[in-house]
Amino acid sequence: MQLRELRTQVLEANLEIVRSGLVISTFGNASGIDRDSGRVVIKPSGVDYDRLASDDLVVTDLEGVVVEGQLRPSSDLATHLELYKAFPEIGGVVHTHSRYATTWAQAGREIPCLGTTHADYFHGPVPLTEELTQEEIESAYEVNTGKVIARRFQGVDPQRFPSVLVKGHGPFSWGKDALDAAHTAELLEEIAHIAYTTCVLNPNAKPISQSLLDKHFLRKHGPKAYYGQ
Amino acid sequence: MQLRELRTQVLEANLEIVRSGLVISTFGNASGIDRDSGRVVIKPSGVDYDRLASDDLVVTDLEGVVVEGQLRPSSDLATHLELYKAFPEIGGVVHTHSRYATTWAQAGREIPCLGTTHADYFHGPVPLTEELTQEEIESAYEVNTGKVIARRFQGVDPQRFPSVLVKGHGPFSWGKDALDAAHTAELLEEIAHIAYTTCVLNPNAKPISQSLLDKHFLRKHGPKAYYGQ
Amino acid sequence: MQLRELRTQVLEANLEIVRSGLVISTFGNASGIDRDSGRVVIKPSGVDYDRLASDDLVVTDLEGVVVEGQLRPSSDLATHLELYKAFPEIGGVVHTHSRYATTWAQAGREIPCLGTTHADYFHGPVPLTEELTQEEIESAYEVNTGKVIARRFQGVDPQRFPSVLVKGHGPFSWGKDALDAAHTAELLEEIAHIAYTTCVLNPNAKPISQSLLDKHFLRKHGPKAYYGQ
Amino acid sequence: MQLRELRTQVLEANLEIVRSGLVISTFGNASGIDRDSGRVVIKPSGVDYDRLASDDLVVTDLEGVVVEGQLRPSSDLATHLELYKAFPEIGGVVHTHSRYATTWAQAGREIPCLGTTHADYFHGPVPLTEELTQEEIESAYEVNTGKVIARRFQGVDPQRFPSVLVKGHGPFSWGKDALDAAHTAELLEEIAHIAYTTCVLNPNAKPISQSLLDKHFLRKHGPKAYYGQ
């Protein structure tokens, strides 16, 4: 993939999460990676979305060394890089503080799979990380945020669970590229919203059965999928 | 009815449920039937709404055999067909995962008739299906979703109850044609929303009296209606 | 006032309650009265707002006899007329099923005065009517809806309490003319919304003190008002 | 700073709080101060935002004497002036009745710091004032509203806590200028919203740790900040 193309896609993903209402102020960022060259493109730190241009994006290597760009990269870059290292199958990462996903993260609860809307995209509850320790917060905080996510995903397939809630913080989503990650972030927010209203209406609402969960997830994902064209 | 006209109407119904905010991503579909020819027109599976054109719609017979169209029909087609077979008086079906109707479906509760807004459109609580059994899920899932709805409506008039909540899934609505079904889906969502906030504010809120229910439903529907022009 | 001017104002009020999101489908109507001639102008029944024109409005006298107009008046006309008879100081009435005001009506609770936003417009809790009896529902329902409101306001000043919640139904608001009534309906909805979230967050939230209530209401209304120009 | 420039900025801040949905009707006002000349520019009282022009703004001195302008200043002017006197480091004040901040004010609760979204802008819970006494309400109410805020901030740094909730009333926010105060008012509303949904979902949700709070606040504010460009 041309770096120019990657820039365009990452810019579009950053604008998409604003358009879809997931981001207020500058609370969000999207990145993408070209696995062949190991180049990562990410939003610059604290720049307003309405004046963000493709040339403002920052290009780094997987160690976070800036290769192209005049601006400082998003302060969450180190978290994105940890995810690219831990999950070799992904090509894009999106971080937001979207309202309902963040609500679950702040409430300290995984999002239970209460219906087929959820099961179409996640093969079970949306995972929640542990809290970072005081030491992890005070040294290399953003790296450690990535590590606490990777730790939570030991033995968990990131393609079956394309988002995580960082406790007391908010969601990270990923996908085959930055736009796919943005799309997942939007779906996560809707799923989080319906799960919220369901649990408020009925605190004892039960997760759907394993067979219904399998049916919906697997009709959209994997070798037996029959949804779409 | 000309098939061209039916296509136009079904396209419009599919666009209407997006415009009115009932559908996020590709979570929704509308269909219509011409009873004379037995032709059903439905949205193709997993196609984005913003590039949906009349010619993308798929025409099938009542057994689901594709008669016209290059694309695969919505994976929910089989459910729509079961509804057309069970309810001979309807001409259109709409399925969404709209937020508040889905909330009640996930909470596993019928929507009680708490006010006149509800009574203007439903002659009592909005029905909820049973869960599908594991066997019903694993074989012919979409057909069985239709069957579990039809079973719930034994002895119930689908014209007095023009929507259902499939447990753990979401709502299906119907009407004399696809646009009418879309309109009902919108009203259902608003009714579901106000019932949600009412039950959150007052978990002991009581349904309205039978006489008030009858008054509102029957001033809009049936031989003694006096609402409208 | 010219009848033409009254028509224009009533049309504008009907469009305003749609623009401000208080009305879905055809759930709402606004009317105005010219006290000199005793003419009332009201929305026709069940007509879509997006094709409503000034000439579609219906003119009646205070007994509901149509004086001008080809269409049938709103089925709620009789309620509006009862309010014009009971409250000689008002010139406009608006009825909606707006979401949060209706929530309180369905929950069967007055809206307590929990803050100064409320106190700026209502001099205490927003009143709630009794339920109509079966007999009142079955004969002259719309007239009796007006009567149950008038009964609730015995000894209550409709200028200090410019809205009411009809139990199990929804709000009616009024003012010096139709636009003023529409404005009150919007404020009522916002007040109802904040009272809802307050009571959900803190079910034991206390009403503000009488002195704070008086301060805010009376700095905007009555002889000692000092708010505005 | 030129008075003309201050007027432009204050006008923009007043329009911004409307655009961002914080204000319904005329429930809000923004002001700015030029510390060199001691001139304060504020919105006029009860004027509709959609016809507000730069020349309508009122210029006063710090005692509230009108220096320029034909209109009466906002009735909340005296509160703004108390804040400018108590907090010499601020240059702008915004008052709104935004929905979720007002919800916490009406519920009589500080907003606990439940996540990093909050910690990015406030170095702990958003403070809540005491109730005003009957005497404070009945004499010089608006001055006393400012005094009760100043009292709450004894020993508290207004730059680490750039907003307050006045009990039973609503939020005031401030910043280096009027636009910065408007931006803080928007962030406060979002923080208040997510804290609301978090506490509804989990009434026992715990504040984040002091180390996470420090990390997020101090990476954006103060000498060790490393966020942004």
Tab-separated table of N, CA and C in Angstrom, chain C residues 51-107:
chain	number	residue	atom	x	y	z
C	51	ARG	N	-47.237	18.967	4.778
C	51	ARG	CA	-48.030	19.562	3.690
C	51	ARG	C	-49.169	20.431	4.229
C	52	LEU	N	-49.002	20.918	5.449
C	52	LEU	CA	-50.019	21.757	6.070
C	52	LEU	C	-49.872	23.200	5.583
C	53	ALA	N	-50.964	23.766	5.092
C	53	ALA	CA	-50.953	25.166	4.643
C	53	ALA	C	-51.987	25.949	5.432
C	54	SER	N	-51.838	27.248	5.411
C	54	SER	CA	-52.723	28.125	6.171
C	54	SER	C	-54.199	27.853	5.831
C	55	ASP	N	-54.479	27.583	4.567
C	55	ASP	CA	-55.876	27.372	4.167
C	55	ASP	C	-56.444	26.036	4.635
C	56	ASP	N	-55.571	25.124	5.079
C	56	ASP	CA	-56.070	23.851	5.597
C	56	ASP	C	-56.628	23.996	7.008
C	57	LEU	N	-56.253	25.060	7.686
C	57	LEU	CA	-56.701	25.223	9.071
C	57	LEU	C	-58.219	25.395	9.098
C	58	VAL	N	-58.801	24.962	10.211
C	58	VAL	CA	-60.253	24.982	10.333
C	58	VAL	C	-60.648	26.088	11.308
C	59	VAL	N	-61.677	26.854	10.953
C	59	VAL	CA	-62.186	27.910	11.834
C	59	VAL	C	-63.526	27.452	12.410
C	60	THR	N	-63.642	27.550	13.726
C	60	THR	CA	-64.913	27.162	14.368
C	60	THR	C	-65.333	28.272	15.332
C	61	ASP	N	-66.542	28.129	15.844
C	61	ASP	CA	-66.928	28.994	16.956
C	61	ASP	C	-66.657	28.248	18.263
C	62	LEU	N	-67.004	28.851	19.380
C	62	LEU	CA	-66.661	28.254	20.673
C	62	LEU	C	-67.477	26.998	20.986
C	63	GLU	N	-68.503	26.757	20.182
C	63	GLU	CA	-69.251	25.502	20.363
C	63	GLU	C	-68.749	24.414	19.415
C	64	GLY	N	-67.733	24.741	18.599
C	64	GLY	CA	-67.149	23.722	17.729
C	64	GLY	C	-67.810	23.634	16.369
C	65	VAL	N	-68.711	24.551	16.069
C	65	VAL	CA	-69.343	24.555	14.745
C	65	VAL	C	-68.340	25.122	13.737
C	66	VAL	N	-68.097	24.395	12.655
C	66	VAL	CA	-67.128	24.831	11.654
C	66	VAL	C	-67.689	26.024	10.882
C	67	VAL	N	-66.911	27.099	10.852
C	67	VAL	CA	-67.333	28.325	10.196
C	67	VAL	C	-66.639	28.472	8.843
C	68	GLU	N	-65.399	28.011	8.786
C	68	GLU	CA	-64.633	28.046	7.540
C	68	GLU	C	-63.746	26.814	7.471
C	69	GLY	N	-63.519	26.325	6.246
C	69	GLY	CA	-62.582	25.224	6.075
C	69	GLY	C	-63.256	23.991	5.524
C	70	GLN	N	-62.519	23.277	4.661
C	70	GLN	CA	-63.061	22.077	4.021
C	70	GLN	C	-62.762	20.821	4.831
C	71	LEU	N	-61.818	20.887	5.739
C	71	LEU	CA	-61.369	19.669	6.424
C	71	LEU	C	-62.015	19.557	7.799
C	72	ARG	N	-61.982	18.358	8.333
C	72	ARG	CA	-62.497	18.117	9.669
C	72	ARG	C	-61.475	18.661	10.686
C	73	PRO	N	-61.923	19.314	11.741
C	73	PRO	CA	-60.945	19.833	12.723
C	73	PRO	C	-60.314	18.695	13.526
C	74	SER	N	-59.191	18.984	14.175
C	74	SER	CA	-58.533	18.030	15.055
C	74	SER	C	-59.552	17.391	15.996
C	75	SER	N	-59.405	16.090	16.221
C	75	SER	CA	-60.336	15.411	17.127
C	75	SER	C	-60.214	15.943	18.551
C	76	ASP	N	-59.135	16.675	18.842
C	76	ASP	CA	-58.983	17.251	20.176
C	76	ASP	C	-59.615	18.635	20.303
C	77	LEU	N	-60.288	19.096	19.254
C	77	LEU	CA	-60.886	20.438	19.290
C	77	LEU	C	-61.713	20.667	20.558
C	78	ALA	N	-62.547	19.691	20.913
C	78	ALA	CA	-63.456	19.893	22.052
C	78	ALA	C	-62.686	20.156	23.343
C	79	THR	N	-61.496	19.543	23.464
C	79	THR	CA	-60.676	19.807	24.657
C	79	THR	C	-60.174	21.250	24.639
C	80	HIS	N	-59.690	21.690	23.482
C	80	HIS	CA	-59.231	23.079	23.360
C	80	HIS	C	-60.360	24.047	23.747
C	81	LEU	N	-61.561	23.773	23.244
C	81	LEU	CA	-62.681	24.693	23.512
C	81	LEU	C	-62.993	24.773	25.003
C	82	GLU	N	-62.957	23.619	25.675
C	82	GLU	CA	-63.196	23.639	27.128
C	82	GLU	C	-62.170	24.516	27.832
C	83	LEU	N	-60.920	24.459	27.363
C	83	LEU	CA	-59.878	25.277	27.994
C	83	LEU	C	-60.129	26.763	27.737
C	84	TYR	N	-60.540	27.098	26.506
C	84	TYR	CA	-60.835	28.520	26.233
C	84	TYR	C	-61.988	29.018	27.103
C	85	LYS	N	-62.948	28.129	27.378
C	85	LYS	CA	-64.085	28.541	28.233
C	85	LYS	C	-63.663	28.659	29.698
C	86	ALA	N	-62.827	27.733	30.145
C	86	ALA	CA	-62.450	27.725	31.571
C	86	ALA	C	-61.423	28.806	31.906
C	87	PHE	N	-60.583	29.142	30.951
C	87	PHE	CA	-59.484	30.087	31.203
C	87	PHE	C	-59.642	31.301	30.283
C	88	PRO	N	-60.402	32.290	30.687
C	88	PRO	CA	-60.675	33.420	29.785
C	88	PRO	C	-59.433	34.228	29.443
C	89	GLU	N	-58.363	34.088	30.228
C	89	GLU	CA	-57.173	34.907	29.992
C	89	GLU	C	-56.248	34.343	28.912
C	90	ILE	N	-56.524	33.163	28.385
C	90	ILE	CA	-55.599	32.559	27.420
C	90	ILE	C	-56.066	32.769	25.986
C	91	GLY	N	-55.078	32.762	25.042
C	91	GLY	CA	-55.384	32.977	23.634
C	91	GLY	C	-54.893	31.861	22.719
C	92	GLY	N	-54.190	30.880	23.285
C	92	GLY	CA	-53.678	29.779	22.467
C	92	GLY	C	-53.500	28.517	23.289
C	93	VAL	N	-53.680	27.366	22.638
C	93	VAL	CA	-53.548	26.070	23.301
C	93	VAL	C	-52.709	25.154	22.411
C	94	VAL	N	-51.811	24.394	23.033
C	94	VAL	CA	-51.011	23.414	22.303
C	94	VAL	C	-51.092	22.072	23.014
C	95	HIS	N	-51.334	21.029	22.243
C	95	HIS	CA	-51.332	19.670	22.778
C	95	HIS	C	-50.276	18.863	22.041
C	96	THR	N	-49.433	18.161	22.799
C	96	THR	CA	-48.458	17.267	22.181
C	96	THR	C	-48.415	15.956	22.975
C	97	HIS	N	-47.672	14.996	22.428
C	97	HIS	CA	-47.298	13.799	23.182
C	97	HIS	C	-45.781	13.824	23.348
C	98	SER	N	-45.226	14.984	23.673
C	98	SER	CA	-43.767	15.103	23.757
C	98	SER	C	-43.240	14.127	24.810
C	99	ARG	N	-42.041	13.603	24.538
C	99	ARG	CA	-41.580	12.384	25.220
C	99	ARG	C	-41.528	12.462	26.743
C	100	TYR	N	-40.932	13.502	27.286
C	100	TYR	CA	-40.722	13.508	28.740
C	100	TYR	C	-41.933	14.022	29.502
C	101	ALA	N	-42.649	14.981	28.937
C	101	ALA	CA	-43.898	15.387	29.593
C	101	ALA	C	-44.857	14.198	29.617
C	102	THR	N	-44.915	13.449	28.517
C	102	THR	CA	-45.784	12.270	28.464
C	102	THR	C	-45.309	11.203	29.448
C	103	THR	N	-44.009	11.091	29.615
C	103	THR	CA	-43.473	10.139	30.596
C	103	THR	C	-44.046	10.400	31.988
C	104	TRP	N	-44.054	11.669	32.406
C	104	TRP	CA	-44.620	11.997	33.724
C	104	TRP	C	-46.121	11.728	33.768
C	105	ALA	N	-46.812	12.038	32.661
C	105	ALA	CA	-48.258	11.785	32.598
C	105	ALA	C	-48.551	10.295	32.707
C	106	GLN	N	-47.731	9.476	32.030
C	106	GLN	CA	-47.913	8.021	32.081
C	106	GLN	C	-47.506	7.463	33.444
C	107	ALA	N	-46.485	8.063	34.044
C	107	ALA	CA	-46.035	7.602	35.360
C	107	ALA	C	-47.016	8.024	36.451
